[in-house]
XYZ file of C-alpha atoms in Angstrom:
679
model
C 6.379 -44.386 17.662
C 4.127 -42.062 19.672
C 0.477 -42.142 18.684
C -0.621 -39.095 16.701
C -3.459 -36.888 17.879
C -6.255 -36.210 15.396
C -7.816 -32.837 14.615
C -10.092 -31.484 11.897
C -8.136 -28.294 11.198
C -4.612 -27.638 12.409
C -3.156 -24.152 12.037
C 0.626 -23.892 11.941
C 1.854 -20.541 13.213
C -1.295 -18.531 12.702
C -1.447 -15.918 15.388
C -3.412 -12.845 14.408
C -3.376 -13.579 10.666
C -5.823 -16.497 10.954
C -8.379 -14.997 13.346
C -11.032 -14.518 10.605
C -10.701 -18.215 9.709
C -11.000 -19.234 13.354
C -14.107 -17.084 13.710
C -15.782 -18.903 10.795
C -14.660 -22.364 11.953
C -16.095 -21.790 15.410
C -19.370 -20.532 13.919
C -19.594 -23.861 12.058
C -18.628 -25.946 15.098
C -15.445 -27.271 13.451
C -12.668 -28.359 15.818
C -9.366 -26.563 15.338
C -6.002 -26.334 17.013
C -3.174 -23.870 16.545
C 0.430 -25.000 16.985
C 2.663 -22.004 17.515
C 5.514 -20.857 19.755
C 3.432 -17.646 20.163
C 6.426 -15.369 19.874
C 5.359 -13.087 17.007
C 7.556 -10.210 15.946
C 5.193 -7.860 17.755
C 5.864 -9.603 21.066
C 9.607 -9.565 20.402
C 9.492 -5.845 19.687
C 7.483 -5.249 22.863
C 10.037 -7.158 24.938
C 12.813 -4.923 23.596
C 10.750 -1.727 24.017
C 10.719 -1.237 20.243
C 6.983 -0.692 19.664
C 7.703 2.996 19.190
C 6.209 3.618 15.750
C 2.905 3.807 13.915
C 1.835 1.477 11.117
C 2.409 2.334 7.468
C -1.085 1.008 6.676
C -4.306 2.589 7.851
C -6.678 1.337 10.528
C -9.357 0.257 8.037
C -6.905 -1.797 6.001
C -5.033 -3.218 9.017
C -7.837 -4.386 11.307
C -10.421 -7.058 10.564
C -14.019 -6.273 9.634
C -15.574 -7.587 12.829
C -13.059 -5.692 14.984
C -13.756 -2.447 13.106
C -17.479 -2.954 13.749
C -16.782 -3.305 17.478
C -14.684 -0.139 17.425
C -17.499 1.759 15.736
C -19.997 0.527 18.337
C -17.710 1.692 21.144
C -16.595 5.026 19.690
C -19.713 5.962 17.691
C -19.206 9.233 15.800
C -15.683 9.608 17.206
C -14.554 6.558 15.230
C -12.254 7.570 12.379
C -9.657 6.096 10.098
C -5.994 6.831 10.666
C -2.811 4.987 11.517
C -2.722 2.793 14.625
C 0.424 2.813 16.701
C 2.318 -0.446 17.059
C 1.226 -0.676 20.696
C -2.433 -0.251 19.782
C -2.158 -2.821 17.022
C -0.429 -5.402 19.196
C -3.024 -4.887 21.941
C -5.619 -6.224 19.490
C -3.404 -9.251 18.809
C -3.126 -9.985 22.520
C -6.883 -9.729 22.982
C -7.503 -12.486 20.454
C -4.617 -14.614 21.704
C -6.136 -14.536 25.191
C -9.610 -15.302 23.837
C -8.403 -18.449 22.058
C -5.683 -19.535 24.494
C -7.360 -22.905 25.148
C -6.948 -23.860 21.479
C -3.296 -22.866 21.199
C -0.685 -25.602 21.606
C 2.722 -24.072 22.229
C 5.304 -25.703 20.033
C 7.352 -25.517 16.846
C 6.426 -27.463 13.717
C 9.474 -29.015 12.070
C 7.877 -30.790 9.109
C 4.599 -31.808 7.485
C 3.839 -34.963 5.499
C 1.033 -34.133 3.083
C -1.095 -37.116 1.992
C -4.177 -37.195 -0.225
C -6.691 -37.226 2.656
C -4.687 -36.032 5.651
C -1.427 -34.504 6.792
C 0.954 -35.549 9.547
C 2.373 -32.546 11.383
C 5.620 -33.241 13.259
C 6.710 -31.000 16.129
C 10.208 -30.373 17.454
C 9.035 -31.902 20.743
C 8.459 -35.258 19.013
C 4.669 -34.886 19.018
C 2.692 -35.655 15.872
C -0.751 -34.462 14.853
C -2.923 -36.022 12.152
C -5.104 -33.362 10.553
C -7.714 -33.474 7.792
C -6.830 -29.899 6.864
C -3.688 -27.902 7.591
C -3.272 -24.146 7.336
C 0.278 -22.787 7.327
C 0.586 -19.147 8.411
C 4.108 -18.732 9.731
C 4.898 -15.267 8.289
C 8.271 -14.349 6.787
C 11.917 -14.525 7.710
C 13.468 -11.057 7.514
C 16.850 -9.800 8.654
C 15.339 -6.350 9.207
C 13.157 -7.766 12.005
C 16.312 -8.571 13.944
C 17.655 -5.080 13.257
C 14.515 -3.458 14.651
C 14.860 -5.509 17.838
C 18.606 -5.230 18.357
C 19.582 -1.753 17.184
C 18.802 0.809 19.853
C 18.999 4.193 18.205
C 19.638 6.908 20.799
C 21.465 10.197 21.291
C 24.845 8.445 21.019
C 24.303 8.282 17.241
C 24.493 12.078 16.885
C 27.209 12.957 14.378
C 27.776 9.350 13.309
C 27.559 7.997 9.768
C 25.426 4.921 9.223
C 25.260 2.915 5.984
C 22.028 1.021 5.211
C 21.906 -1.490 2.362
C 18.187 -2.116 2.022
C 15.236 0.116 1.245
C 11.744 -0.449 2.602
C 9.308 0.584 5.300
C 11.345 -0.997 8.106
C 14.649 0.511 7.020
C 12.887 3.862 6.654
C 11.806 3.562 10.297
C 15.446 3.185 11.326
C 16.382 6.111 9.080
C 13.736 8.254 10.791
C 15.214 7.536 14.226
C 18.814 7.991 13.085
C 18.160 11.329 11.406
C 16.118 12.581 14.366
C 19.111 11.866 16.606
C 21.498 13.712 14.284
C 23.118 10.843 12.369
C 24.055 11.010 8.683
C 22.628 8.079 6.719
C 24.167 6.627 3.562
C 21.466 4.631 1.800
C 22.757 2.080 -0.722
C 19.825 1.496 -3.026
C 18.616 0.599 -6.489
C 15.812 3.149 -6.211
C 12.348 3.158 -4.699
C 8.762 4.321 -5.078
C 7.722 6.773 -2.361
C 4.079 7.265 -1.405
C 2.671 9.827 1.030
C 0.613 7.711 3.402
C -1.575 10.540 4.689
C -3.085 13.525 2.910
C -4.586 16.744 4.181
C -7.439 17.764 1.914
C -8.974 21.219 2.051
C -12.363 21.960 0.553
C -15.370 24.234 1.092
C -17.032 21.211 2.720
C -14.679 21.349 5.722
C -13.393 23.748 8.331
C -9.695 23.038 8.257
C -7.914 19.974 6.897
C -9.533 16.582 6.528
C -6.947 13.832 6.930
C -7.252 11.038 4.399
C -5.088 7.866 4.429
C -3.638 6.694 1.135
C -5.864 3.625 0.743
C -8.985 5.828 0.868
C -7.827 7.433 -2.387
C -7.257 4.269 -4.414
C -10.853 3.934 -5.733
C -10.078 0.521 -7.268
C -13.422 0.046 -9.017
C -13.001 3.187 -11.084
C -10.772 1.026 -13.302
C -13.996 -0.623 -14.519
C -14.993 2.690 -16.117
C -11.636 3.263 -17.775
C -8.434 1.380 -17.039
C -6.594 4.078 -19.000
C -8.002 6.917 -16.867
C -7.419 4.980 -13.665
C -3.784 4.391 -14.535
C -3.376 8.047 -15.423
C -4.870 9.076 -12.059
C -2.391 6.781 -10.292
C 0.445 7.949 -12.548
C -0.034 11.484 -11.332
C 1.367 10.281 -8.019
C 3.959 7.729 -9.028
C 5.358 10.052 -11.625
C 8.924 10.336 -10.277
C 9.546 6.691 -11.007
C 7.482 6.028 -14.088
C 8.466 8.675 -16.603
C 11.781 9.062 -18.343
C 14.108 11.430 -16.522
C 14.772 13.470 -19.692
C 11.042 14.191 -19.963
C 10.882 14.978 -16.250
C 13.827 17.408 -16.480
C 11.858 19.475 -18.980
C 8.326 19.263 -17.614
C 8.725 18.490 -13.902
C 12.124 19.695 -12.733
C 10.848 19.877 -9.180
C 10.182 16.130 -8.962
C 11.998 13.763 -6.623
C 13.427 11.813 -9.550
C 15.009 14.889 -11.139
C 16.378 16.336 -7.919
C 17.629 12.942 -6.708
C 18.104 10.681 -9.754
C 19.346 7.715 -7.722
C 15.882 7.474 -6.165
C 14.498 6.185 -9.477
C 14.331 2.422 -9.808
C 15.899 0.933 -12.950
C 13.565 1.235 -15.910
C 13.804 -2.523 -16.459
C 12.213 -3.053 -13.043
C 9.325 -0.574 -13.180
C 8.492 -0.385 -16.886
C 5.944 -3.186 -16.415
C 3.995 -1.265 -13.713
C 1.133 -0.568 -16.140
C 1.884 -3.333 -18.661
C -0.261 -6.140 -17.232
C -3.919 -6.625 -18.168
C -4.826 -5.578 -14.650
C -4.856 -1.852 -13.836
C -1.627 -2.213 -11.823
C 0.834 -5.090 -12.023
C 1.808 -7.248 -9.056
C 5.378 -7.340 -7.834
C 6.321 -3.770 -6.887
C 7.671 -2.288 -3.658
C 6.552 1.063 -2.270
C 7.622 2.980 0.834
C 4.806 4.727 2.678
C 5.807 7.757 4.722
C 4.558 10.760 6.663
C 5.118 13.863 4.489
C 6.417 16.554 6.791
C 3.799 19.157 5.834
C 0.912 16.790 6.613
C 2.644 15.529 9.754
C 2.922 19.135 10.962
C -0.801 19.704 10.489
C -1.665 16.396 12.154
C 0.758 16.393 15.090
C 2.047 19.896 15.874
C -0.595 20.817 18.458
C 0.278 17.760 20.591
C 3.756 17.049 19.259
C 5.297 15.580 22.397
C 2.330 13.257 22.924
C 2.324 12.146 19.287
C 6.036 11.374 19.301
C 5.615 9.474 22.560
C 2.869 7.389 20.969
C 5.133 6.549 18.032
C 4.235 9.027 15.296
C 7.602 9.833 13.721
C 8.670 11.906 10.728
C 10.009 9.398 8.206
C 9.962 11.727 5.203
C 12.833 10.279 3.166
C 12.446 12.842 0.326
C 12.758 15.634 2.940
C 15.835 13.950 4.412
C 17.390 13.725 0.943
C 16.591 17.342 0.145
C 18.392 18.603 3.256
C 21.387 16.271 3.229
C 20.420 14.070 6.170
C 20.456 11.058 3.830
C 22.732 10.481 0.851
C 21.951 7.943 -1.867
C 24.485 5.514 -3.298
C 23.810 3.440 -6.397
C 23.746 -0.205 -5.331
C 24.853 -1.362 -8.778
C 27.908 0.920 -8.789
C 28.911 1.425 -5.147
C 31.653 -0.608 -3.449
C 31.329 -1.416 0.241
C 34.586 -2.140 2.086
C 33.363 -3.642 5.333
C 36.848 -4.000 6.756
C 37.817 -0.390 6.151
C 34.198 0.705 6.740
C 34.014 2.838 3.619
C 31.640 3.379 0.734
C 32.945 4.277 -2.730
C 31.280 5.216 -5.998
C 32.697 6.930 -9.093
C 35.734 8.297 -7.279
C 33.851 9.450 -4.168
C 34.570 7.729 -0.858
C 33.049 8.147 2.579
C 33.535 6.383 5.891
C 30.780 4.959 8.061
C 30.603 3.978 11.713
C 27.977 1.252 11.347
C 26.427 -0.706 8.508
C 22.890 -2.098 8.663
C 22.022 -4.840 6.215
C 18.640 -6.061 5.114
C 17.366 -8.794 2.866
C 14.217 -9.735 1.006
C 11.519 -11.478 2.977
C 11.206 -15.244 2.551
C 8.226 -17.368 3.676
C 9.139 -19.049 6.959
C 7.430 -22.317 5.978
C 8.444 -25.618 7.614
C 9.513 -28.521 5.444
C 6.521 -29.966 3.584
C 6.985 -33.438 2.113
C 4.709 -34.685 -0.661
C 3.508 -38.191 0.124
C 1.461 -40.734 -1.803
C 1.674 -43.040 -4.794
C 2.143 -40.273 -7.362
C 3.726 -37.597 -5.172
C 7.359 -37.229 -4.186
C 9.701 -34.442 -3.220
C 9.173 -31.261 -1.252
C 6.903 -28.258 -1.592
C 8.434 -24.842 -2.217
C 6.237 -21.764 -2.006
C 6.117 -19.588 -5.110
C 3.747 -16.660 -5.615
C 3.080 -17.580 -9.232
C 2.226 -21.225 -8.552
C 0.007 -20.669 -5.497
C -3.624 -19.921 -6.351
C -4.460 -16.565 -4.747
C -1.634 -17.255 -2.329
C -3.686 -20.028 -0.718
C -3.718 -23.339 -2.621
C -1.100 -25.278 -4.587
C -1.844 -27.907 -7.263
C 0.748 -30.090 -5.529
C -0.861 -30.056 -2.076
C -4.003 -31.715 -0.734
C -6.063 -29.930 1.925
C -3.063 -27.852 2.921
C -3.395 -24.092 2.606
C -1.221 -21.025 3.139
C -2.231 -17.623 4.525
C -0.299 -14.379 4.862
C 2.375 -14.791 2.183
C 0.605 -12.453 -0.224
C 1.282 -8.891 0.829
C 0.183 -5.443 -0.370
C 2.464 -2.689 -1.560
C -0.168 -0.236 -0.345
C -2.902 -0.868 2.199
C -2.658 -3.356 5.053
C -1.765 -7.048 5.132
C -4.889 -7.963 7.074
C -7.071 -6.827 4.178
C -5.544 -9.689 2.224
C -5.304 -12.160 5.108
C -8.997 -11.813 5.940
C -9.997 -12.567 2.341
C -7.610 -15.516 2.255
C -9.134 -16.786 5.502
C -12.603 -16.701 3.962
C -11.361 -18.557 0.887
C -9.675 -21.232 3.013
C -12.824 -21.609 5.108
C -14.852 -22.196 1.947
C -12.297 -24.730 0.703
C -12.498 -26.589 4.017
C -16.270 -26.569 4.474
C -17.633 -26.757 0.911
C -16.429 -29.965 -0.837
C -18.054 -29.183 -4.240
C -16.438 -25.743 -4.216
C -13.093 -27.268 -3.241
C -13.325 -29.957 -5.919
C -14.130 -27.365 -8.558
C -11.089 -25.324 -7.566
C -8.883 -28.425 -7.508
C -9.896 -29.642 -10.961
C -9.371 -26.219 -12.572
C -6.549 -24.870 -10.450
C -3.838 -24.951 -13.116
C -5.934 -22.906 -15.529
C -7.014 -20.535 -12.759
C -3.376 -19.875 -11.848
C -2.461 -19.346 -15.499
C -5.352 -16.909 -15.976
C -4.444 -14.967 -12.832
C -0.788 -14.732 -13.818
C -1.707 -13.589 -17.337
C -3.828 -10.814 -15.815
C -1.633 -9.581 -12.980
C 1.893 -10.042 -14.329
C 3.333 -8.481 -17.440
C 5.480 -10.553 -19.770
C 8.624 -10.584 -17.644
C 10.680 -13.082 -15.635
C 9.640 -13.970 -12.106
C 11.140 -11.951 -9.295
C 11.219 -12.228 -5.532
C 8.659 -9.465 -5.076
C 5.899 -11.184 -7.076
C 3.959 -11.791 -3.852
C 3.317 -8.030 -3.509
C -0.079 -7.031 -4.894
C -2.289 -3.994 -5.470
C -4.508 -4.882 -2.535
C -7.849 -3.662 -3.900
C -7.677 -5.831 -7.012
C -6.646 -8.849 -4.927
C -9.539 -8.548 -2.473
C -11.851 -8.045 -5.443
C -10.643 -11.258 -7.115
C -11.302 -13.316 -3.979
C -14.695 -11.672 -3.460
C -15.738 -12.584 -7.009
C -14.645 -16.177 -6.469
C -16.619 -16.404 -3.219
C -19.685 -14.733 -4.722
C -19.705 -11.876 -2.200
C -18.730 -8.972 -4.440
C -21.384 -6.197 -4.510
C -22.897 -5.436 -7.898
C -23.358 -1.963 -9.296
C -27.136 -2.495 -9.062
C -26.781 -3.027 -5.291
C -25.978 0.676 -4.849
C -28.648 2.673 -6.731
C -28.783 6.421 -7.171
C -26.056 9.048 -7.443
C -24.667 8.388 -3.971
C -24.689 4.681 -4.769
C -22.765 5.390 -7.950
C -20.167 7.359 -6.009
C -19.891 4.671 -3.359
C -19.490 1.856 -5.869
C -16.704 3.495 -7.859
C -14.952 5.560 -5.171
C -15.112 3.344 -2.050
C -11.836 1.412 -1.735
C -11.883 -2.371 -1.767
C -11.100 -2.777 1.903
C -12.308 -6.184 2.941
C -15.336 -5.026 4.947
C -16.838 -3.757 1.691
C -17.416 -7.424 0.812
C -18.880 -8.437 4.170
C -22.100 -6.466 4.202
C -24.221 -9.174 2.567
C -24.049 -12.816 1.613
C -22.367 -15.909 2.991
C -19.761 -14.009 5.013
C -21.821 -11.033 6.158
C -20.812 -9.389 9.438
C -23.530 -7.622 11.427
C -22.821 -3.918 11.593
C -20.717 -3.624 8.435
C -23.471 -1.665 6.704
C -23.269 0.988 9.424
C -19.465 0.950 9.156
C -19.642 1.618 5.411
C -22.146 4.433 5.865
C -20.069 5.991 8.638
C -16.912 5.851 6.510
C -18.672 7.353 3.496
C -19.978 10.234 5.633
C -16.505 10.814 7.031
C -15.254 11.447 3.485
C -18.301 13.406 2.275
C -19.499 10.415 0.255
C -16.249 10.670 -1.734
C -17.324 13.828 -3.573
C -13.841 15.364 -3.294
C -12.191 12.174 -4.506
C -14.606 11.886 -7.426
C -13.675 15.387 -8.568
C -9.970 14.489 -8.377
C -10.520 11.316 -10.390
C -12.594 12.773 -13.215
C -10.208 15.686 -13.755
C -7.743 13.617 -15.757
C -9.982 12.472 -18.629
C -11.313 16.022 -19.070
C -7.811 17.532 -19.053
C -6.709 14.908 -21.563
C -9.786 15.522 -23.718
C -8.895 19.212 -23.840
C -5.370 18.427 -25.034
C -6.454 15.838 -27.604
C -9.289 18.074 -28.788
C -6.813 20.876 -29.413
C -4.620 18.552 -31.479
C -7.524 17.202 -33.529
C -8.956 20.678 -34.191
C -5.583 22.093 -35.250
C -5.382 23.368 -38.873
C -2.795 20.770 -39.933
C -3.072 17.639 -42.133
C -4.623 14.510 -40.569
C -1.336 12.629 -41.000
C 0.206 15.096 -38.558
C -2.717 15.041 -36.119
C -2.794 11.281 -35.615
C 0.874 10.786 -34.656
C 0.747 13.975 -32.565
C -2.248 12.614 -30.617
C -0.519 9.256 -30.139
C 2.701 10.882 -28.935
C 0.762 13.110 -26.542
C -1.099 10.119 -25.168
C 2.060 8.030 -24.734
C 3.968 10.804 -22.979
C 2.586 11.902 -19.598
C 1.951 15.559 -20.380
C -1.516 15.514 -18.851
C -0.730 13.358 -15.826
C 2.232 15.648 -15.083
C -0.070 18.658 -15.251
C -2.780 17.059 -13.119
C -0.125 15.871 -10.665
C 1.145 19.431 -10.284
C -2.409 20.740 -9.846
C -2.712 18.131 -7.076
C -4.383 19.366 -3.903
C -4.836 22.818 -2.343
C -2.110 23.617 0.176
C -4.364 25.268 2.722
C -7.863 26.486 3.488
C -8.417 29.655 1.526
C -11.413 31.027 -0.332
C -9.042 32.570 -2.860
C -7.365 29.208 -3.513
C -10.719 27.449 -3.807
C -11.866 30.036 -6.347
C -8.580 29.701 -8.230
C -9.078 25.950 -8.513
C -12.680 26.400 -9.663
C -11.443 28.816 -12.309
C -9.348 25.972 -13.724
C -11.593 22.956 -13.156
C -14.992 24.296 -14.233
C -13.942 25.489 -17.725
C -12.199 22.165 -18.351
C -15.231 20.166 -17.223
C -17.458 22.293 -19.454
C -15.061 22.083 -22.415
C -16.726 19.240 -24.395
C -20.087 21.027 -24.472
C -18.715 24.529 -25.051
C -16.289 23.370 -27.775
C -19.110 21.595 -29.617
C -21.274 24.731 -29.456
C -18.422 26.942 -30.704
C -17.680 24.544 -33.555
C -21.354 24.382 -34.592
C -21.789 28.159 -34.374
C -18.491 29.489 -35.738
C -16.657 26.640 -37.405
C -13.624 24.458 -36.779
C -11.077 27.291 -36.896
C -12.803 29.198 -34.102
C -13.208 25.969 -32.114
C -9.445 25.375 -32.414
C -8.706 28.915 -31.252
C -11.005 28.426 -28.265
C -9.495 25.024 -27.460
C -5.875 26.179 -27.786
C -6.611 29.285 -25.747
C -8.191 27.263 -22.940
C -5.305 24.779 -22.953
C -2.763 27.594 -22.709
C -4.805 29.224 -19.941
C -4.912 25.962 -17.949
C -1.160 25.361 -18.260
C -0.419 28.963 -17.242
C -2.811 28.864 -14.291
C -1.521 25.554 -12.935
C 2.096 26.687 -13.114
C 1.230 30.058 -11.590
C -0.564 28.354 -8.685
C 2.388 26.041 -8.135
C 4.789 28.989 -8.095
C 2.515 30.801 -5.619
C 2.403 27.809 -3.291
C -1.294 27.122 -3.841
C -0.907 23.606 -5.288
C 0.558 20.528 -3.641
C 1.555 17.481 -5.657
C -0.116 14.261 -4.558
C 3.158 12.492 -3.813
C 6.621 13.777 -2.935
C 5.866 17.499 -3.089
C 9.451 18.739 -3.052
C 8.484 22.419 -2.995
C 6.879 22.139 0.441
C 9.834 20.105 1.713
C 12.222 22.968 0.910
C 10.176 25.644 2.650
C 11.768 27.429 5.635
C 8.608 26.670 7.585
C 9.182 22.904 7.275
C 12.904 23.204 8.005
C 12.145 25.145 11.165
C 9.456 22.674 12.212
C 11.838 19.750 11.768
C 14.356 21.374 14.110
C 11.631 21.766 16.735
C 10.600 18.150 16.106
C 14.189 16.990 16.671
C 14.337 18.829 19.974
C 11.090 17.287 21.211
C 12.046 13.856 19.850
C 15.309 13.958 21.809
C 13.473 14.888 24.988
C 10.851 12.140 24.557
C 13.494 9.535 23.706
C 15.584 10.544 26.718
C 12.586 10.185 29.010
C 11.876 6.745 27.588
C 15.469 5.608 28.226
C 15.459 6.992 31.782
C 12.381 4.932 32.585
């Protein structure tokens, strides 16, 4: 038997996902080695000229803290958040791969024997390494990765019908290319949650639109003030999937779910979204897309350049609205692969190509449990892996990268996991404490972040800001409210999203320059004043509605159930969702919105004064009048095109302006794609 080589820390796979861990290990002088074939999906896509898209997650949630600091130093005031292209993102990967090339051993790990004080890592080449600590970071196996590499969508697809049997960000990328080339897509689905990934906000503070990525609007810490209000703020965006369609038909007929009912996920799958103790439950899938109206504002001036860089319209709701994509119910549709037809409820259509997907599965090598009291093999499960990193069944063997966000970027989570693994490796008392309490810690986490439901294969998907917060608390690096004094500090604490660099300003894992990065980001978004106004609207709108019910001249036994029913049904979140954002820069629109917001914000004080001065009957008349005024004004503004819903604004997607722009986009896309092929 060949003699095994010894190493302190051996990283299996790794690549870009473990760079924050490597940075900390090197700072501590700890020897490490990475064993990897170094053929990540990004390299495979580059080799097939398929890096022609932008990320669905923003720069600040996709790039590590220390890299963002370097970008800020280089770009100074020009540094801004946005969405990196795949080429830009992979260039960062290659930079770090070159930097650490001397510590990368090219090879494939076939199996690992995990003992109490070491692990034996066996390679396909016959080599064996003996490591005190092993970190497995081998990403996922996904059929859609192969599709992205192998399927070359070009002008030959014009007029063809393509069936797709999976729904997600990657399949939506293929849909974007197919539709742009003139194909008709038949999407076989059990529904989905669609999220605009970029917003254009207009306010008196700006000249023109300010572009804000989705993760900058998630204000995770506001849930500390009121979990109920936070959920309601979120619900104003996710509304097409989370309210009953009968309610939506009456109060929001213009929603995606009403116009395209097959887009709604089964109630049994999404009813637990707000049922966990945490603000948002783990285990849900969301598709992030460029809404066509925001894309037009962002890209129209340099459309050919933007398309060439990889910024594509992937607005699935727009495609549905105009017949470019047709939905088929996965539970009811029949696929005849031999005849190449799709059938559902008496309707049949033919297709020229079918593209299948699957659910991602951790690509972990065989791990054998060794020792006197350990037998069998390790199988990764999101609900039995503490924070996605440590298993009660494994000794000094950790996993990174198998916990993923359904908004935000994976590297937000990977960086926090890297810091946790580093602490486990370098701090024996900390590690021992985790080990002795790990079963209870896992049980507590599951009780907080999962509702009472069976496990499912998407349980590894998390609301990223609550995940990073959990790890920060465990590591003792979470900022306290007292660390950010004053009004601006208050705004920053509750409105700043829990991107990982928020937790690296001070303490054990501080990164020089993060303070400047935080200040720069806050300035870029006007210290989150606009977001704060959006967030606090809901509780005041709800207070107006509940106040009207409680002041009504009816018996108390009518008021109480009426208030409960109103609270349980999303009347207010529907209204606030419709009020949404202004559609353009306009003094008239800004004044219109003030005419709604200011009276509602002043309502508690004014209603109390009216009640004290003129009695309960007059207070009810005032309250009911204001409520009616608000409902009328919001619906008038929506009809006039002054309001844009946060997510899936179907009104803008039907406008002739957007239809005309998409035809121009198609023309330019075809020209850019043709030039790429000719090269």
